JSON list of C-alpha atoms in Angstrom, two decimals:
[
{"chain": "A", "resi": 19, "resn": "MET", "atom": "CA", "xyz": [0.02, -0.02, -0.01]},
{"chain": "A", "resi": 20, "resn": "PRO", "atom": "CA", "xyz": [1.43, 3.35, -0.87]},
{"chain": "A", "resi": 21, "resn": "ASN", "atom": "CA", "xyz": [2.26, 5.83, 1.97]},
{"chain": "A", "resi": 22, "resn": "THR", "atom": "CA", "xyz": [-1.14, 7.42, 2.51]},
{"chain": "A", "resi": 23, "resn": "ASP", "atom": "CA", "xyz": [-2.28, 10.31, 4.68]},
{"chain": "A", "resi": 24, "resn": "PRO", "atom": "CA", "xyz": [-3.04, 9.17, 8.33]},
{"chain": "A", "resi": 25, "resn": "LEU", "atom": "CA", "xyz": [-6.38, 11.10, 8.29]},
{"chain": "A", "resi": 26, "resn": "LEU", "atom": "CA", "xyz": [-7.40, 9.64, 5.09]},
{"chain": "A", "resi": 27, "resn": "GLU", "atom": "CA", "xyz": [-6.42, 6.24, 6.23]},
{"chain": "A", "resi": 28, "resn": "SER", "atom": "CA", "xyz": [-8.48, 6.58, 9.45]},
{"chain": "A", "resi": 29, "resn": "LEU", "atom": "CA", "xyz": [-11.58, 7.87, 7.67]},
{"chain": "A", "resi": 30, "resn": "PHE", "atom": "CA", "xyz": [-11.38, 4.83, 5.20]},
{"chain": "A", "resi": 31, "resn": "GLU", "atom": "CA", "xyz": [-11.09, 2.42, 8.07]},
{"chain": "A", "resi": 32, "resn": "THR", "atom": "CA", "xyz": [-13.67, 3.89, 10.53]},
{"chain": "A", "resi": 33, "resn": "SER", "atom": "CA", "xyz": [-16.31, 5.06, 7.99]},
{"chain": "A", "resi": 34, "resn": "LEU", "atom": "CA", "xyz": [-19.85, 3.48, 8.44]},
{"chain": "A", "resi": 35, "resn": "THR", "atom": "CA", "xyz": [-20.14, 4.02, 4.62]},
{"chain": "A", "resi": 36, "resn": "LEU", "atom": "CA", "xyz": [-19.09, 1.16, 2.31]},
{"chain": "A", "resi": 37, "resn": "VAL", "atom": "CA", "xyz": [-16.08, 2.33, 0.43]},
{"chain": "A", "resi": 38, "resn": "ALA", "atom": "CA", "xyz": [-14.52, 0.52, -2.67]},
{"chain": "A", "resi": 39, "resn": "TYR", "atom": "CA", "xyz": [-11.46, 1.78, -4.38]},
{"chain": "A", "resi": 40, "resn": "MET", "atom": "CA", "xyz": [-11.28, 0.46, -7.98]},
{"chain": "A", "resi": 41, "resn": "ASP", "atom": "CA", "xyz": [-9.19, 1.02, -11.00]},
{"chain": "A", "resi": 42, "resn": "THR", "atom": "CA", "xyz": [-10.41, 2.15, -14.35]},
{"chain": "A", "resi": 43, "resn": "GLN", "atom": "CA", "xyz": [-11.53, -1.49, -15.34]},
{"chain": "A", "resi": 44, "resn": "PHE", "atom": "CA", "xyz": [-13.52, -1.69, -12.16]},
{"chain": "A", "resi": 45, "resn": "ASN", "atom": "CA", "xyz": [-11.02, -4.14, -10.53]},
{"chain": "A", "resi": 46, "resn": "LEU", "atom": "CA", "xyz": [-11.11, -3.61, -6.75]},
{"chain": "A", "resi": 47, "resn": "ILE", "atom": "CA", "xyz": [-7.90, -2.39, -5.47]},
{"chain": "A", "resi": 48, "resn": "ARG", "atom": "CA", "xyz": [-9.26, -1.96, -1.77]},
{"chain": "A", "resi": 49, "resn": "VAL", "atom": "CA", "xyz": [-12.39, -2.05, 0.05]},
{"chain": "A", "resi": 50, "resn": "ASN", "atom": "CA", "xyz": [-13.12, -0.93, 3.82]},
{"chain": "A", "resi": 51, "resn": "GLN", "atom": "CA", "xyz": [-14.10, -3.24, 6.33]},
{"chain": "A", "resi": 52, "resn": "LYS", "atom": "CA", "xyz": [-17.83, -2.05, 6.19]},
{"chain": "A", "resi": 53, "resn": "TYR", "atom": "CA", "xyz": [-18.00, -2.94, 2.42]},
{"chain": "A", "resi": 54, "resn": "ALA", "atom": "CA", "xyz": [-16.50, -6.49, 3.21]},
{"chain": "A", "resi": 55, "resn": "GLU", "atom": "CA", "xyz": [-18.99, -7.00, 6.13]},
{"chain": "A", "resi": 56, "resn": "ALA", "atom": "CA", "xyz": [-21.84, -6.39, 3.82]},
{"chain": "A", "resi": 57, "resn": "ASP", "atom": "CA", "xyz": [-20.98, -9.59, 1.87]},
{"chain": "A", "resi": 58, "resn": "ASP", "atom": "CA", "xyz": [-19.66, -11.55, 5.14]},
{"chain": "A", "resi": 59, "resn": "ARG", "atom": "CA", "xyz": [-16.09, -11.44, 3.71]},
{"chain": "A", "resi": 60, "resn": "SER", "atom": "CA", "xyz": [-12.76, -10.02, 4.59]},
{"chain": "A", "resi": 61, "resn": "PRO", "atom": "CA", "xyz": [-11.59, -6.97, 2.78]},
{"chain": "A", "resi": 62, "resn": "GLU", "atom": "CA", "xyz": [-8.86, -9.07, 1.32]},
{"chain": "A", "resi": 63, "resn": "PHE", "atom": "CA", "xyz": [-11.18, -11.20, -0.54]},
{"chain": "A", "resi": 64, "resn": "PHE", "atom": "CA", "xyz": [-12.17, -8.48, -2.74]},
{"chain": "A", "resi": 65, "resn": "VAL", "atom": "CA", "xyz": [-8.68, -7.29, -3.93]},
{"chain": "A", "resi": 66, "resn": "GLY", "atom": "CA", "xyz": [-7.94, -7.96, -7.62]},
{"chain": "A", "resi": 67, "resn": "LYS", "atom": "CA", "xyz": [-11.53, -9.03, -8.30]},
{"chain": "A", "resi": 68, "resn": "ASN", "atom": "CA", "xyz": [-13.78, -7.24, -10.83]},
{"chain": "A", "resi": 69, "resn": "HIS", "atom": "CA", "xyz": [-16.84, -5.38, -9.40]},
{"chain": "A", "resi": 70, "resn": "PHE", "atom": "CA", "xyz": [-19.07, -6.49, -12.21]},
{"chain": "A", "resi": 71, "resn": "ASP", "atom": "CA", "xyz": [-17.88, -10.19, -11.87]},
{"chain": "A", "resi": 72, "resn": "LEU", "atom": "CA", "xyz": [-19.10, -10.04, -8.33]},
{"chain": "A", "resi": 73, "resn": "CYS", "atom": "CA", "xyz": [-22.13, -7.95, -8.67]},
{"chain": "A", "resi": 74, "resn": "PRO", "atom": "CA", "xyz": [-23.32, -8.22, -12.50]},
{"chain": "A", "resi": 75, "resn": "ASN", "atom": "CA", "xyz": [-25.64, -5.51, -13.46]},
{"chain": "A", "resi": 76, "resn": "LYS", "atom": "CA", "xyz": [-25.46, -4.32, -17.09]},
{"chain": "A", "resi": 77, "resn": "GLU", "atom": "CA", "xyz": [-27.24, -1.17, -16.53]},
{"chain": "A", "resi": 78, "resn": "ASN", "atom": "CA", "xyz": [-24.94, -0.26, -13.62]},
{"chain": "A", "resi": 79, "resn": "GLN", "atom": "CA", "xyz": [-21.91, -1.20, -15.69]},
{"chain": "A", "resi": 80, "resn": "GLU", "atom": "CA", "xyz": [-22.93, 1.17, -18.51]},
{"chain": "A", "resi": 81, "resn": "ILE", "atom": "CA", "xyz": [-23.55, 4.06, -15.98]},
{"chain": "A", "resi": 82, "resn": "PHE", "atom": "CA", "xyz": [-20.04, 3.42, -14.42]},
{"chain": "A", "resi": 83, "resn": "GLN", "atom": "CA", "xyz": [-18.45, 3.37, -17.92]},
{"chain": "A", "resi": 84, "resn": "LYS", "atom": "CA", "xyz": [-19.82, 6.45, -18.81]},
{"chain": "A", "resi": 85, "resn": "VAL", "atom": "CA", "xyz": [-18.79, 8.19, -15.73]}
]
């Protein structure tokens, strides 16, 4: 993990909001604990997996690609 700002790191880890950090191909780089808990998994499970392989949704994928 690159050197990150301690404040941003704290917000990422303690947020009650589900947070996912993805690359431009929608591969998950990192998720916070709340995101992982929503699927009863550990954050490490998601690393390297594609968001739309895990959560297929053509309409959402088209929206994400436009953004």
